[in-house]
PDB file of C-alpha atoms in Angstrom:
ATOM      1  CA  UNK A   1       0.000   0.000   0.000  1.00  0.00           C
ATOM      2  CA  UNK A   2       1.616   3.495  -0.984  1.00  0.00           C
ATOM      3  CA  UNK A   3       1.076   6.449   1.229  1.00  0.00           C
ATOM      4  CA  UNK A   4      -2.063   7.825  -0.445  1.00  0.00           C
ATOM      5  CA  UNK A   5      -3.883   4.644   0.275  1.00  0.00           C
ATOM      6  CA  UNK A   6      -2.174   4.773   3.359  1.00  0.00           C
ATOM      7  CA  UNK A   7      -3.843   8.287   4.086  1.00  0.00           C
ATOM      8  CA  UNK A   8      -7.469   6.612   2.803  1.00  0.00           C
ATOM      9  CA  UNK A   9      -7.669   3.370   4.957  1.00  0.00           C
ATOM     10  CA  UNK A  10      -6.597   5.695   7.967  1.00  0.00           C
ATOM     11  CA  UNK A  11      -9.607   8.117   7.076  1.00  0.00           C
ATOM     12  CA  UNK A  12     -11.752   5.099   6.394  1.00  0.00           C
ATOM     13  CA  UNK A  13     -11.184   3.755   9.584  1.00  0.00           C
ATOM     14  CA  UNK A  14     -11.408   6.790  11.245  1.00  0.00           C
ATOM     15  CA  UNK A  15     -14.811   7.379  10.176  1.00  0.00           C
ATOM     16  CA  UNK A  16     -15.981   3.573  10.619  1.00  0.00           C
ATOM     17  CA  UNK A  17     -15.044   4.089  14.460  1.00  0.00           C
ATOM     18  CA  UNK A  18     -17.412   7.300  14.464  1.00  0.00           C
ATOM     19  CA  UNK A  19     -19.922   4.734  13.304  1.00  0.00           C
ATOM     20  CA  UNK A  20     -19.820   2.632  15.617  1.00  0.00           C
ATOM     21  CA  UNK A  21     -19.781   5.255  18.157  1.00  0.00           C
ATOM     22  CA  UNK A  22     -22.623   6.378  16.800  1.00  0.00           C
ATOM     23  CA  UNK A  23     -24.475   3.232  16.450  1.00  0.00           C
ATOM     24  CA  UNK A  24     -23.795   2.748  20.090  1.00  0.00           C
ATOM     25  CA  UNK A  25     -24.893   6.035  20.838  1.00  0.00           C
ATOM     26  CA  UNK A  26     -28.004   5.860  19.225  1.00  0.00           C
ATOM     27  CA  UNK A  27     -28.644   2.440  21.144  1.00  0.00           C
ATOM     28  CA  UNK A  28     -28.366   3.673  24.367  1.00  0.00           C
ATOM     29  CA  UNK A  29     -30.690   6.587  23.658  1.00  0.00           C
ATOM     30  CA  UNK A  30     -33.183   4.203  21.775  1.00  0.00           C
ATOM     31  CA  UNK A  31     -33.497   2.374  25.085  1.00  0.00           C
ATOM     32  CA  UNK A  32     -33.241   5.252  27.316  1.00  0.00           C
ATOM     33  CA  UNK A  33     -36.703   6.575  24.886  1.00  0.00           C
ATOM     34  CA  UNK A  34     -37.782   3.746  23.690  1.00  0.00           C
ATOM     35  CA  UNK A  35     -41.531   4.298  22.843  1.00  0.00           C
ATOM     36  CA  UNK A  36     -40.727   7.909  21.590  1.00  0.00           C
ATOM     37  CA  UNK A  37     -37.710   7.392  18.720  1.00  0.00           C
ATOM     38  CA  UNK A  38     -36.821   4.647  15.893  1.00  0.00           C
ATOM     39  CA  UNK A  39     -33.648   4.986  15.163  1.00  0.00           C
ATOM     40  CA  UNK A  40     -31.178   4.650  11.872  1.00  0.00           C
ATOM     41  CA  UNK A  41     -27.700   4.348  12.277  1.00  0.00           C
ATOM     42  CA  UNK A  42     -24.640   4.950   9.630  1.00  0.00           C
ATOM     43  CA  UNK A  43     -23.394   7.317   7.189  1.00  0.00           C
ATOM     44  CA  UNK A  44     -23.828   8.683   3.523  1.00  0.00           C
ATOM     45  CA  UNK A  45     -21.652   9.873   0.838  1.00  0.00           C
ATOM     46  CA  UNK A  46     -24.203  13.037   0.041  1.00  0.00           C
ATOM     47  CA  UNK A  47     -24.281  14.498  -3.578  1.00  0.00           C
ATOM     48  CA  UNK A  48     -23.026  17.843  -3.132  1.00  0.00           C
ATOM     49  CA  UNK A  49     -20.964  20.400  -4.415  1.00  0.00           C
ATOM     50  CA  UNK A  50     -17.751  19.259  -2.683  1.00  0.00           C
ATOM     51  CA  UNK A  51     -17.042  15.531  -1.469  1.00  0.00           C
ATOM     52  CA  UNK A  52     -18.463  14.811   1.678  1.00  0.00           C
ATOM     53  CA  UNK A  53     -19.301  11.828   4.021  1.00  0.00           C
ATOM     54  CA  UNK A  54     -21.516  12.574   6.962  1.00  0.00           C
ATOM     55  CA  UNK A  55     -21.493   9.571   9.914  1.00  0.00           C
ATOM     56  CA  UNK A  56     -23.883   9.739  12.552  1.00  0.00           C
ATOM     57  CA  UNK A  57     -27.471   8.835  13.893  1.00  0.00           C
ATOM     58  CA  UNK A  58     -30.624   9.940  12.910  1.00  0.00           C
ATOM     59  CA  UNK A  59     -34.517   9.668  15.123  1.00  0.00           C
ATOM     60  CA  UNK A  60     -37.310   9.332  14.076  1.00  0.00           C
ATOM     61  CA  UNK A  61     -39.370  10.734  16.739  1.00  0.00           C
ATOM     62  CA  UNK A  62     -42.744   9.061  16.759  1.00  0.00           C
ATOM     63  CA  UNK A  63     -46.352  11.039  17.509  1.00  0.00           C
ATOM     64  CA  UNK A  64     -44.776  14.372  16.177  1.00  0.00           C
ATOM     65  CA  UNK A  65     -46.589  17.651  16.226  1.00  0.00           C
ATOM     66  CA  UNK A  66     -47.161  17.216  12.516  1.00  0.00           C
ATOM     67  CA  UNK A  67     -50.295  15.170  11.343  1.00  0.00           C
ATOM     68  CA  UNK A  68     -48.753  11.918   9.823  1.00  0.00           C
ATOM     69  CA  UNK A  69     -45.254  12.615   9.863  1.00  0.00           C
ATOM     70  CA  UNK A  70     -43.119  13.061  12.905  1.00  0.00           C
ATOM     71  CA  UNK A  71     -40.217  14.737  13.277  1.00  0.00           C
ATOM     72  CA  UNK A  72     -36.853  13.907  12.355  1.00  0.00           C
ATOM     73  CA  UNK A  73     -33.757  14.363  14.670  1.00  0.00           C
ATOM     74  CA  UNK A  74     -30.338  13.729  13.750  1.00  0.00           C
ATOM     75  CA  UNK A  75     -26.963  13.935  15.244  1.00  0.00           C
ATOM     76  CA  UNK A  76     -23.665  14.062  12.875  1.00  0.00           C
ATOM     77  CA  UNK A  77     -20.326  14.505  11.838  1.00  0.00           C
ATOM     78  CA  UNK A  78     -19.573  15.264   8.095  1.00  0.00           C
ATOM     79  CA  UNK A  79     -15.879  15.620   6.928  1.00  0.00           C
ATOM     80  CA  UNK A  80     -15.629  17.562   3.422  1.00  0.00           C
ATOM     81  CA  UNK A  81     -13.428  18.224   1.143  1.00  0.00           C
ATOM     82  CA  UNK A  82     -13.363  22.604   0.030  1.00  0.00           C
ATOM     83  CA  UNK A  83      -9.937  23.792  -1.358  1.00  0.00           C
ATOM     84  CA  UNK A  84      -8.074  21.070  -1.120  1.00  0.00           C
ATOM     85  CA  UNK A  85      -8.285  21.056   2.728  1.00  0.00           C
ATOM     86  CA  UNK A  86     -10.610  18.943   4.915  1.00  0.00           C
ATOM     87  CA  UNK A  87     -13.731  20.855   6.631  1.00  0.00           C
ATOM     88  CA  UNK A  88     -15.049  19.029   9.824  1.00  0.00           C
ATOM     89  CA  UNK A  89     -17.696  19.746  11.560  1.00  0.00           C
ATOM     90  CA  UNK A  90     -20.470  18.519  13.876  1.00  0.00           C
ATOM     91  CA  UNK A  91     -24.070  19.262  15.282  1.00  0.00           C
ATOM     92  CA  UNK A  92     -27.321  18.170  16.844  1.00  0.00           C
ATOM     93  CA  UNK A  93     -30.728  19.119  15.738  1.00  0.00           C
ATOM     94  CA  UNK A  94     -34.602  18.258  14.497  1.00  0.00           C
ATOM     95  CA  UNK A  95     -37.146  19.209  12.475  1.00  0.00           C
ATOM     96  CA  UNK A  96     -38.750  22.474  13.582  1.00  0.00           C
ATOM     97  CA  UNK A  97     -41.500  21.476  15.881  1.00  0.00           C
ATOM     98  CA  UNK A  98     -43.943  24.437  14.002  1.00  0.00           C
ATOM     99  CA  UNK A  99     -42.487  24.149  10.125  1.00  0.00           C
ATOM    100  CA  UNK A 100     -44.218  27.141   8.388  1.00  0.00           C
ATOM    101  CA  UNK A 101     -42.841  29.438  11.103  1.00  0.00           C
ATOM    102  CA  UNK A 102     -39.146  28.718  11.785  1.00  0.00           C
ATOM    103  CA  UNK A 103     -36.426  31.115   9.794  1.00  0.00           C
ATOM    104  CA  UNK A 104     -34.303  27.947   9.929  1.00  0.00           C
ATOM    105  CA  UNK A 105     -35.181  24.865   8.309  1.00  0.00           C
ATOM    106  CA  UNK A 106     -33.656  23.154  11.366  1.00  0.00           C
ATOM    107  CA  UNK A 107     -33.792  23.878  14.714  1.00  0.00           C
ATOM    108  CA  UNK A 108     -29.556  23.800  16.213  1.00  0.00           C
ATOM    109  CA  UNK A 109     -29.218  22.220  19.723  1.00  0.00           C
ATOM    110  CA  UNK A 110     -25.269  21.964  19.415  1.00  0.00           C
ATOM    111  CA  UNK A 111     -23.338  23.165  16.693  1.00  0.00           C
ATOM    112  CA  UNK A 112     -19.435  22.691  16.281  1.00  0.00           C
ATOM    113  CA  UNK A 113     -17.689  24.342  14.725  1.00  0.00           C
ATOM    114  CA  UNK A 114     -16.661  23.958  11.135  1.00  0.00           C
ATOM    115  CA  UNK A 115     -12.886  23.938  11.077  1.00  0.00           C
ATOM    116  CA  UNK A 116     -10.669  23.574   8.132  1.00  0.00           C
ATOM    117  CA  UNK A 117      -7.244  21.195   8.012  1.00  0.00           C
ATOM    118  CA  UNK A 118      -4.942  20.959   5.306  1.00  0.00           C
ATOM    119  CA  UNK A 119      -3.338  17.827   7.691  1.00  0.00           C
ATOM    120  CA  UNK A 120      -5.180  14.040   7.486  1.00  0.00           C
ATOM    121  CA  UNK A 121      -3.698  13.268  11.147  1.00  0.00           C
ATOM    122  CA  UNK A 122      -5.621  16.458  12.602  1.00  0.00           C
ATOM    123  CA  UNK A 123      -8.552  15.623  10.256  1.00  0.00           C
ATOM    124  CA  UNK A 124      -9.152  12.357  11.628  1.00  0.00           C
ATOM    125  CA  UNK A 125      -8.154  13.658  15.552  1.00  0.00           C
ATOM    126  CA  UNK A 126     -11.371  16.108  15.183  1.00  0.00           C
ATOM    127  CA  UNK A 127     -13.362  13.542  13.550  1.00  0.00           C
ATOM    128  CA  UNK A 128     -12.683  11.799  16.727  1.00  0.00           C
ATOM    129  CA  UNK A 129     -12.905  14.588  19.005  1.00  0.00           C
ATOM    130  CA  UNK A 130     -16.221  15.983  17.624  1.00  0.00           C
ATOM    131  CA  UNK A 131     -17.699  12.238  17.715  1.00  0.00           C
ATOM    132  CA  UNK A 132     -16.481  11.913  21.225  1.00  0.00           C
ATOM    133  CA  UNK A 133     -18.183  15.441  21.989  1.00  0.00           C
ATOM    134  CA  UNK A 134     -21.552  14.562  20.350  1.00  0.00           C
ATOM    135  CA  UNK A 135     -21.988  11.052  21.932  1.00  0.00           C
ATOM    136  CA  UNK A 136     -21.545  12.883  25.509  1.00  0.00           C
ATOM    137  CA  UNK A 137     -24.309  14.884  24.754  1.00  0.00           C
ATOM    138  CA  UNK A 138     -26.820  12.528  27.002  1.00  0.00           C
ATOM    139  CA  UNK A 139     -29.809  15.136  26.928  1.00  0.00           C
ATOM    140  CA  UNK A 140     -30.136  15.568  23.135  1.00  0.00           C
ATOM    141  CA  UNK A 141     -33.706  13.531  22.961  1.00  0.00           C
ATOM    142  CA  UNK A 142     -34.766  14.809  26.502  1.00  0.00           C
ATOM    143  CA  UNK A 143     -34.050  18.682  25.245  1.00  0.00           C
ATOM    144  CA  UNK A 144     -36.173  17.813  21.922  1.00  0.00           C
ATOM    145  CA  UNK A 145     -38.923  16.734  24.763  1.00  0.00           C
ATOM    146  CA  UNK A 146     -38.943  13.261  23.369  1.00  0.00           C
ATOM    147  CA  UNK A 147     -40.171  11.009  27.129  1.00  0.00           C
ATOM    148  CA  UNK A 148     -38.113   8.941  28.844  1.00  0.00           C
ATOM    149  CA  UNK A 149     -38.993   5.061  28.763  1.00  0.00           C
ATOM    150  CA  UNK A 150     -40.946   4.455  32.697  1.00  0.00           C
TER     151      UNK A 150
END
């Protein structure tokens, strides 16, 4: 293996780790609010302007304030790539709870912030730090008011 696939499988791996943090993230809260979220776990390569892979864990959040849809909380890391460095960052956040009056289309409970790296080592140590960051953040369903299983 040269260096640049070196450099890949380390990013690779880097971001398979974030899934599994994830996934074990989103498990805990799944049982913690267990009749109030249905969860999806992994990542996506998005289509979008630059290359970018977003890892994390999304809820659905069952009996939302919308009439046959609920709302949609999600919880993420996505690593880009924007003149030739590496942009990483990180947040926490839903659906709107009233849709046709937010300004936002999505409603911020942590936001990290986007940092640029020209260095894969210090890409993949904030990949880890803002995973590490997000899956401490125990009260993410409680703040969206999602119950607690009795």
């Amino acid at each position: 293996m040269d260096a640049s696939a070196a450099g890949a499988a380390r990013l690779m791996a880097a971001l398979n780790e974030a899934v599994r943090d994830f996934q074990s993230y989103g498990y805990e809260q799944f049982l913690t609010h267990q009749g109030g979220v249905s969860p999806r776990y992994g990542g996506t390569l998005t289509p979008a302007v630059h290359p970018m892979a977003v890892v994390g864990v999304t809820f659905g959040l069952r009996g939302g304030p919308r009439s046959g849809e609920g709302r949609e909380a999600s919880i993420s890391v996505s690593v880009a790539l924007r003149d030739e460095m590496f942009v990483v960052e990180g947040e926490a956040g839903a659906d709107p709870l009233h849709p046709g009056e937010a300004d936002e289309p999505w409603e911020y409970l942590r936001e990290l912030p986007e940092v640029g790296v020209w260095d894969l080592d210090e890409c993949i140590a904030l990949i880890r730090d803002y995973t590490a960051q997000l899956c401490a953040y125990t009260g993410f369903l409680d703040d969206l008011g999602v119950p607690r299983t009795s």
